[in-house]
């Protein structure tokens, strides 16, 4: 008769004096589970920690108590098992958290924000070279501002449409929509889509779906490109010209105009008022991480004669607000409840201006209107890349802290109560009447 193996001996070495699991009380089963866990921890420590995980399975104590293999008829036993499993899960999670204390946990509470993507991320699908180039420009923040991003996107789509060829047994009005989908996905993967881009793409898809299927392909593509040019001209360029005229009437000689960061339409308003011979001064308030006000300051001071300007950072705003007569702000989008979604810091400027009884005018084209309602800047936002948070060369370097993460939201929400009027191409509208913008344009939607 062959001698029993070691494994058989281990299996046969089960103590007989131990009472069965079924006859034990809930407290006794819990105590048994605690002893098994302590024995398992001691065995791992004796074998050198993580190296013990590489040993054979027969050298490990059972992971779960034998009660798991019995029938579920005993309700109290099942409840104890669930309690033990929950406690073990909590203990394991705590241990894992302690082990990763030296590693950044990440901003999990802001994980729904538009996180910056790495440069040169993977390209999926048939992507046009113009879209790839535009995606890199978006990722590098070489193209900033909702108007600039929308114009660049529509211009790139013109190249995509002109280089597109309808496959056999397909129509342009249907297959072109499928061809544009990966192009849009690539742009969104480079940087979250702005409201202006979303409205423009929605209008472009509407024009594509309404194309005549009997029209020659090249003629249909030319018509779509002309529609894109008309959209840029009517909704952005001409709209800005009307806003310049309306807002320019509110600027008088001797006024002190305060603006925050850089808005293309506000910059045009100030330059146009200067060309008309009005003499006023401008306070440019700026903040990190993008410091866009420097570009605005450069453009305002290079005209002849230069516009008197004062450049200050956001913490100096309260001391400057006493000299201000009007506040001109730009907008990324305009919500249906009258709230303005704009560069982070805009809400602070508007609230301090309201405290000092200074009128706040937001200059915004109607194509930035959004049907959604936003209540704060935490439901939707975008984070600036970490490279914009690095201190200047002469600044003292902060010591690295394992549990410290840098958070730079790019936008905030200005409540309608802090806004005096919104200047659009259809007139000056109070924030309480923003929802009437589509009706003012003779449309049900934008």
Coordinates of C-alpha atoms in Angstrom, one line a residue, residues 10-422:
X10 CA -2.4 17.8 5.7
X11 CA -5.9 17.1 4.8
X12 CA -6.1 14.2 7.3
X13 CA -4.6 16.4 10.0
X14 CA -7.9 18.1 10.6
X15 CA -8.5 18.4 14.4
X16 CA -11.4 16.5 15.7
X17 CA -11.9 18.5 18.9
X18 CA -13.1 21.6 17.1
X19 CA -16.9 21.9 17.2
X20 CA -18.7 22.0 13.9
X21 CA -19.6 25.4 12.3
X22 CA -23.3 24.7 12.4
X23 CA -23.3 24.2 16.2
X24 CA -21.4 27.5 16.9
X25 CA -23.0 30.7 17.8
X26 CA -22.7 33.9 15.8
X27 CA -20.1 35.3 18.2
X28 CA -18.0 32.1 18.1
X29 CA -18.1 32.1 14.3
X30 CA -16.9 35.7 14.3
X31 CA -14.1 34.9 16.7
X32 CA -13.0 32.0 14.5
X33 CA -12.9 34.2 11.5
X34 CA -10.8 36.7 13.4
X35 CA -8.3 34.0 14.4
X36 CA -8.1 32.7 10.8
X37 CA -7.4 36.3 9.6
X38 CA -4.7 36.8 12.2
X39 CA -3.1 33.5 11.3
X40 CA -3.1 34.4 7.6
X41 CA -1.4 37.8 8.4
X42 CA 1.2 36.1 10.6
X43 CA 2.0 33.6 7.9
X44 CA 2.5 36.4 5.3
X45 CA 4.8 38.2 7.7
X46 CA 6.8 35.1 8.4
X47 CA 7.4 34.4 4.7
X48 CA 8.5 37.9 3.8
X49 CA 5.3 39.8 3.0
X50 CA 4.3 39.8 -0.7
X51 CA 6.5 36.8 -1.5
X52 CA 4.1 34.6 0.4
X53 CA 1.5 35.1 -2.3
X54 CA 3.6 32.9 -4.6
X55 CA 3.4 29.8 -2.5
X56 CA 1.1 26.8 -3.4
X57 CA -2.5 27.1 -2.5
X58 CA -2.3 24.2 0.1
X59 CA 0.0 26.3 2.3
X60 CA -2.6 29.1 2.7
X61 CA -5.4 29.0 5.2
X62 CA -8.9 29.0 3.7
X63 CA -9.9 32.4 2.4
X64 CA -13.5 32.0 3.4
X65 CA -15.0 30.1 6.4
X66 CA -16.4 26.7 5.7
X67 CA -19.9 28.1 6.4
X68 CA -19.9 29.4 2.9
X69 CA -20.1 25.8 1.5
X70 CA -23.1 25.0 3.6
X71 CA -26.7 25.5 2.5
X72 CA -28.3 28.9 3.0
X73 CA -31.1 27.7 5.1
X74 CA -29.6 29.2 8.3
X75 CA -30.5 32.9 8.0
X76 CA -28.4 33.9 11.0
X77 CA -25.4 32.2 9.5
X78 CA -25.9 34.0 6.2
X79 CA -26.1 37.3 7.9
X80 CA -22.9 36.6 9.8
X81 CA -21.2 35.7 6.5
X82 CA -22.2 38.9 4.9
X83 CA -21.1 40.9 7.9
X84 CA -17.7 39.1 7.8
X85 CA -17.3 39.6 4.1
X86 CA -18.2 43.3 4.4
X87 CA -15.7 43.8 7.2
X88 CA -13.0 42.0 5.3
X89 CA -13.6 44.1 2.3
X90 CA -13.3 47.3 4.4
X91 CA -10.1 46.1 6.0
X92 CA -8.6 45.2 2.6
X93 CA -9.6 48.7 1.2
X94 CA -8.0 50.4 4.2
X95 CA -4.8 48.4 3.8
X96 CA -4.7 49.3 0.1
X97 CA -5.2 52.9 0.8
X98 CA -2.3 52.9 3.3
X99 CA 0.0 51.2 0.8
X100 CA -0.8 53.9 -1.8
X101 CA -0.4 56.8 0.5
X102 CA 2.7 57.9 -1.4
X103 CA 0.9 57.9 -4.7
X104 CA -1.4 60.7 -5.8
X105 CA -5.0 59.6 -5.4
X106 CA -6.2 62.0 -8.2
X107 CA -9.1 64.4 -8.1
X108 CA -11.8 61.8 -8.0
X109 CA -14.5 64.3 -6.9
X110 CA -13.8 66.2 -10.2
X111 CA -13.4 63.1 -12.4
X112 CA -16.4 64.2 -14.4
X113 CA -14.6 67.4 -15.6
X114 CA -13.1 67.5 -19.0
X115 CA -9.6 66.2 -18.3
X116 CA -6.7 67.4 -20.5
X117 CA -5.6 64.7 -23.0
X118 CA -1.9 63.9 -23.7
X119 CA -0.4 65.4 -26.8
X120 CA -0.5 63.0 -29.7
X121 CA -3.1 60.7 -28.3
X122 CA -4.2 57.6 -30.3
X123 CA -5.9 58.3 -33.6
X124 CA -8.9 56.0 -34.2
X125 CA -10.6 55.7 -37.5
X126 CA -10.2 57.5 -40.8
X127 CA -9.3 61.0 -39.6
X128 CA -8.6 63.8 -42.0
X129 CA -5.2 65.5 -41.7
X130 CA -6.9 68.9 -41.1
X131 CA -8.7 67.4 -38.1
X132 CA -5.5 65.9 -36.7
X133 CA -3.8 69.2 -36.9
X134 CA -6.7 71.0 -35.3
X135 CA -6.8 68.5 -32.5
X136 CA -3.2 69.1 -31.7
X137 CA -3.8 72.9 -31.7
X138 CA -6.7 72.4 -29.3
X139 CA -4.6 70.2 -27.0
X140 CA -1.8 72.7 -26.9
X141 CA -4.3 75.6 -26.3
X142 CA -2.9 77.4 -29.3
X143 CA -6.5 78.1 -30.3
X144 CA -8.5 79.5 -27.3
X145 CA -11.8 81.2 -27.2
X146 CA -15.2 79.9 -28.2
X147 CA -15.4 81.9 -31.4
X148 CA -11.9 81.0 -32.5
X149 CA -12.5 77.3 -31.8
X150 CA -15.8 77.3 -33.7
X151 CA -14.4 79.1 -36.7
X152 CA -11.4 76.7 -36.8
X153 CA -13.7 73.7 -36.5
X154 CA -16.0 74.8 -39.3
X155 CA -13.0 75.6 -41.5
X156 CA -11.5 72.2 -41.0
X157 CA -14.9 70.6 -41.8
X158 CA -14.9 72.4 -45.1
X159 CA -11.7 70.6 -46.0
X160 CA -13.2 67.3 -44.9
X161 CA -16.3 67.8 -47.0
X162 CA -14.3 68.9 -50.1
X163 CA -12.0 65.8 -49.9
X164 CA -14.9 63.4 -49.2
X165 CA -16.1 61.0 -51.9
X166 CA -19.4 59.2 -51.6
X167 CA -19.0 55.4 -51.8
X168 CA -21.0 53.4 -54.3
X169 CA -24.6 52.6 -53.4
X170 CA -24.7 55.4 -50.8
X171 CA -26.0 59.0 -50.7
X172 CA -24.1 62.0 -49.5
X173 CA -26.8 63.1 -47.1
X174 CA -26.5 59.8 -45.2
X175 CA -23.0 58.6 -45.5
X176 CA -21.3 62.0 -44.9
X177 CA -22.9 62.1 -41.4
X178 CA -21.2 58.7 -40.7
X179 CA -17.9 60.1 -42.1
X180 CA -18.0 63.2 -39.9
X181 CA -18.7 61.2 -36.7
X182 CA -15.0 60.0 -36.1
X183 CA -13.8 63.5 -37.0
X184 CA -15.9 65.0 -34.2
X185 CA -14.9 62.3 -31.8
X186 CA -11.3 63.0 -32.4
X187 CA -11.7 66.7 -31.7
X188 CA -13.6 65.9 -28.5
X189 CA -10.9 63.6 -27.4
X190 CA -8.4 66.4 -27.9
X191 CA -10.4 68.9 -25.8
X192 CA -14.0 68.9 -24.6
X193 CA -16.4 70.4 -27.1
X194 CA -17.5 73.9 -26.5
X195 CA -21.2 75.0 -26.7
X196 CA -20.4 77.0 -29.8
X197 CA -18.9 74.0 -31.6
X198 CA -21.9 71.9 -30.6
X199 CA -24.4 74.4 -31.9
X200 CA -22.5 74.8 -35.2
X201 CA -22.1 71.0 -35.7
X202 CA -25.8 70.5 -35.0
X203 CA -26.6 73.1 -37.7
X204 CA -24.2 71.5 -40.1
X205 CA -25.7 68.1 -39.6
X206 CA -29.1 69.6 -40.2
X207 CA -27.9 71.1 -43.5
X208 CA -26.3 67.8 -44.6
X209 CA -29.5 65.8 -43.9
X210 CA -31.5 68.3 -46.0
X211 CA -29.2 68.0 -49.0
X212 CA -30.9 67.0 -52.3
X213 CA -30.0 63.4 -53.2
X214 CA -30.4 64.2 -56.9
X215 CA -27.8 66.9 -56.9
X216 CA -24.3 66.3 -58.3
X217 CA -21.9 65.4 -55.6
X218 CA -19.5 68.3 -56.1
X219 CA -22.3 70.8 -56.3
X220 CA -23.7 69.4 -53.1
X221 CA -20.3 69.8 -51.4
X222 CA -20.0 73.3 -52.7
X223 CA -23.5 74.2 -51.3
X224 CA -22.5 72.8 -47.9
X225 CA -19.3 74.8 -47.8
X226 CA -21.2 77.9 -48.7
X227 CA -23.6 77.2 -45.8
X228 CA -20.6 77.0 -43.5
X229 CA -19.4 80.3 -44.8
X230 CA -22.8 81.9 -44.3
X231 CA -23.0 80.6 -40.7
X232 CA -19.6 82.1 -39.8
X233 CA -20.5 85.4 -41.5
X234 CA -24.0 85.8 -40.1
X235 CA -23.7 84.3 -36.6
X236 CA -20.2 85.4 -35.7
X237 CA -18.7 88.2 -37.8
X238 CA -21.8 90.3 -38.5
X239 CA -23.1 89.6 -35.0
X240 CA -19.9 90.9 -33.5
X241 CA -20.2 94.1 -35.6
X242 CA -23.7 94.7 -34.3
X243 CA -22.6 94.1 -30.7
X244 CA -19.7 96.5 -31.2
X245 CA -22.2 99.2 -32.2
X246 CA -24.6 98.5 -29.3
X247 CA -22.0 98.3 -26.6
X248 CA -20.0 101.2 -28.0
X249 CA -22.9 103.5 -27.3
X250 CA -22.4 102.8 -23.6
X251 CA -18.8 104.0 -23.6
X252 CA -18.3 107.8 -23.0
X253 CA -15.3 110.0 -22.7
X254 CA -13.6 109.7 -19.4
X255 CA -15.0 106.3 -18.6
X256 CA -12.9 103.6 -16.9
X257 CA -13.8 100.2 -18.4
X258 CA -12.9 97.0 -16.6
X259 CA -12.6 93.7 -18.4
X260 CA -11.4 90.3 -17.3
X261 CA -9.1 87.9 -19.2
X262 CA -9.6 88.2 -22.9
X263 CA -12.7 88.2 -25.0
X264 CA -12.5 88.7 -28.7
X265 CA -15.8 90.6 -28.9
X266 CA -14.8 92.9 -25.9
X267 CA -11.5 93.5 -27.6
X268 CA -13.3 94.6 -30.8
X269 CA -15.6 96.8 -28.8
X270 CA -12.8 98.7 -27.1
X271 CA -10.8 99.1 -30.3
X272 CA -13.8 100.3 -32.3
X273 CA -14.7 102.9 -29.6
X274 CA -11.1 104.1 -29.7
X275 CA -11.3 104.5 -33.5
X276 CA -14.4 106.6 -33.1
X277 CA -12.3 109.1 -31.1
X278 CA -13.6 108.3 -27.6
X279 CA -11.1 108.8 -24.8
X280 CA -11.3 106.2 -22.0
X281 CA -9.0 104.0 -20.0
X282 CA -9.1 100.3 -19.5
X283 CA -8.3 98.0 -16.5
X284 CA -7.4 94.5 -17.6
X285 CA -7.8 92.0 -14.7
X286 CA -6.1 88.7 -15.2
X287 CA -5.4 85.5 -13.4
X288 CA -3.6 82.2 -13.8
X289 CA -3.3 79.7 -15.3
X290 CA -3.7 81.0 -18.9
X291 CA -3.1 84.7 -18.2
X292 CA -5.0 85.6 -21.4
X293 CA -5.2 89.3 -20.4
X294 CA -1.6 89.8 -21.5
X295 CA -2.6 89.4 -25.1
X296 CA -5.5 91.8 -24.7
X297 CA -3.2 94.3 -23.1
X298 CA -0.7 94.0 -25.9
X299 CA -3.4 94.6 -28.6
X300 CA -4.9 97.6 -26.7
X301 CA -1.5 99.4 -26.3
X302 CA -0.1 98.9 -29.8
X303 CA -2.7 101.2 -31.5
X304 CA -1.9 104.8 -32.0
X305 CA -2.5 106.6 -29.8
X306 CA -2.4 103.8 -27.3
X307 CA -5.3 103.2 -25.0
X308 CA -4.3 103.9 -21.3
X309 CA -4.4 100.5 -19.6
X310 CA -3.9 99.1 -16.2
X311 CA -3.0 95.5 -15.8
X312 CA -3.7 93.8 -12.5
X313 CA -4.3 90.3 -11.1
X314 CA -7.5 89.1 -9.6
X315 CA -6.6 89.7 -5.9
X316 CA -6.2 93.5 -6.6
X317 CA -9.8 93.8 -7.9
X318 CA -11.5 95.2 -4.8
X319 CA -9.1 98.2 -4.6
X320 CA -9.6 99.0 -8.3
X321 CA -13.4 98.6 -8.5
X322 CA -14.0 102.0 -6.9
X323 CA -12.6 103.7 -10.0
X324 CA -14.6 101.7 -12.6
X325 CA -17.6 103.0 -14.4
X326 CA -18.5 100.0 -16.5
X327 CA -17.6 96.3 -16.6
X328 CA -17.5 94.5 -20.0
X329 CA -17.2 90.7 -19.9
X330 CA -17.2 88.0 -22.5
X331 CA -19.0 84.7 -22.3
X332 CA -18.4 81.1 -23.3
X333 CA -22.1 80.2 -23.3
X334 CA -25.4 81.6 -22.1
X335 CA -27.8 79.3 -20.2
X336 CA -31.5 79.5 -20.5
X337 CA -31.9 80.8 -16.9
X338 CA -29.7 83.8 -17.7
X339 CA -26.5 82.4 -16.1
X340 CA -23.2 83.1 -17.9
X341 CA -20.7 80.3 -18.3
X342 CA -17.3 82.0 -18.8
X343 CA -13.6 82.0 -17.9
X344 CA -13.0 81.2 -14.2
X345 CA -13.0 84.4 -12.2
X346 CA -15.7 86.1 -14.2
X347 CA -18.3 85.4 -11.4
X348 CA -16.0 87.1 -8.8
X349 CA -15.6 90.2 -11.0
X350 CA -19.4 90.5 -11.6
X351 CA -20.3 90.0 -7.9
X352 CA -17.8 92.6 -6.7
X353 CA -19.0 95.0 -9.4
X354 CA -22.6 94.5 -8.2
X355 CA -21.5 95.2 -4.6
X356 CA -20.1 98.6 -5.8
X357 CA -23.2 99.3 -7.9
X358 CA -21.1 99.2 -11.2
X359 CA -23.1 98.1 -14.3
X360 CA -22.0 94.7 -15.7
X361 CA -22.6 94.1 -19.4
X362 CA -21.9 90.7 -20.9
X363 CA -21.2 90.7 -24.6
X364 CA -22.4 87.4 -26.2
X365 CA -23.5 86.3 -29.6
X366 CA -26.8 84.4 -29.8
X367 CA -25.3 81.3 -31.2
X368 CA -23.7 80.7 -27.7
X369 CA -27.2 80.2 -26.3
X370 CA -27.7 76.8 -24.6
X371 CA -31.1 75.3 -23.8
X372 CA -29.7 73.7 -20.7
X373 CA -29.9 75.2 -17.2
X374 CA -26.7 75.4 -15.1
X375 CA -26.8 76.1 -11.4
X376 CA -23.0 76.1 -10.6
X377 CA -19.6 75.5 -12.2
X378 CA -19.1 72.0 -10.8
X379 CA -21.6 70.0 -12.8
X380 CA -19.7 70.7 -16.0
X381 CA -16.2 72.2 -16.4
X382 CA -12.8 71.7 -17.9
X383 CA -9.4 71.4 -16.3
X384 CA -6.3 73.2 -17.6
X385 CA -3.3 71.0 -18.3
X386 CA -0.7 70.8 -15.4
X387 CA 2.0 72.5 -17.5
X388 CA 0.1 75.8 -17.1
X389 CA 0.4 75.4 -13.3
X390 CA 4.2 75.3 -13.2
X391 CA 5.6 78.4 -11.4
X392 CA 7.9 80.8 -13.3
X393 CA 11.6 80.2 -13.2
X394 CA 12.3 82.8 -10.6
X395 CA 9.5 81.8 -8.3
X396 CA 10.2 79.6 -5.3
X397 CA 9.5 76.0 -6.0
X398 CA 6.9 74.5 -3.7
X399 CA 7.9 71.2 -2.0
X400 CA 6.2 68.2 -3.5
X401 CA 3.4 66.9 -1.4
X402 CA 2.1 63.4 -2.1
X403 CA -1.5 64.2 -1.3
X404 CA -1.6 67.6 -3.0
X405 CA -3.2 67.8 -6.5
X406 CA -3.4 71.0 -8.6
X407 CA -6.9 71.9 -9.8
X408 CA -7.4 74.6 -12.4
X409 CA -11.0 74.7 -13.6
X410 CA -11.2 76.9 -16.7
X411 CA -14.7 78.1 -16.3
X412 CA -17.2 79.3 -13.7
X413 CA -20.8 80.3 -13.6
X414 CA -22.0 83.9 -13.1
X415 CA -25.5 84.1 -11.6
X416 CA -28.0 86.3 -13.5
X417 CA -28.5 88.4 -10.4
X418 CA -25.0 89.9 -10.9
X419 CA -25.5 90.8 -14.5
X420 CA -27.1 94.1 -15.6
X421 CA -27.6 93.3 -19.3
X422 CA -26.5 90.9 -22.0

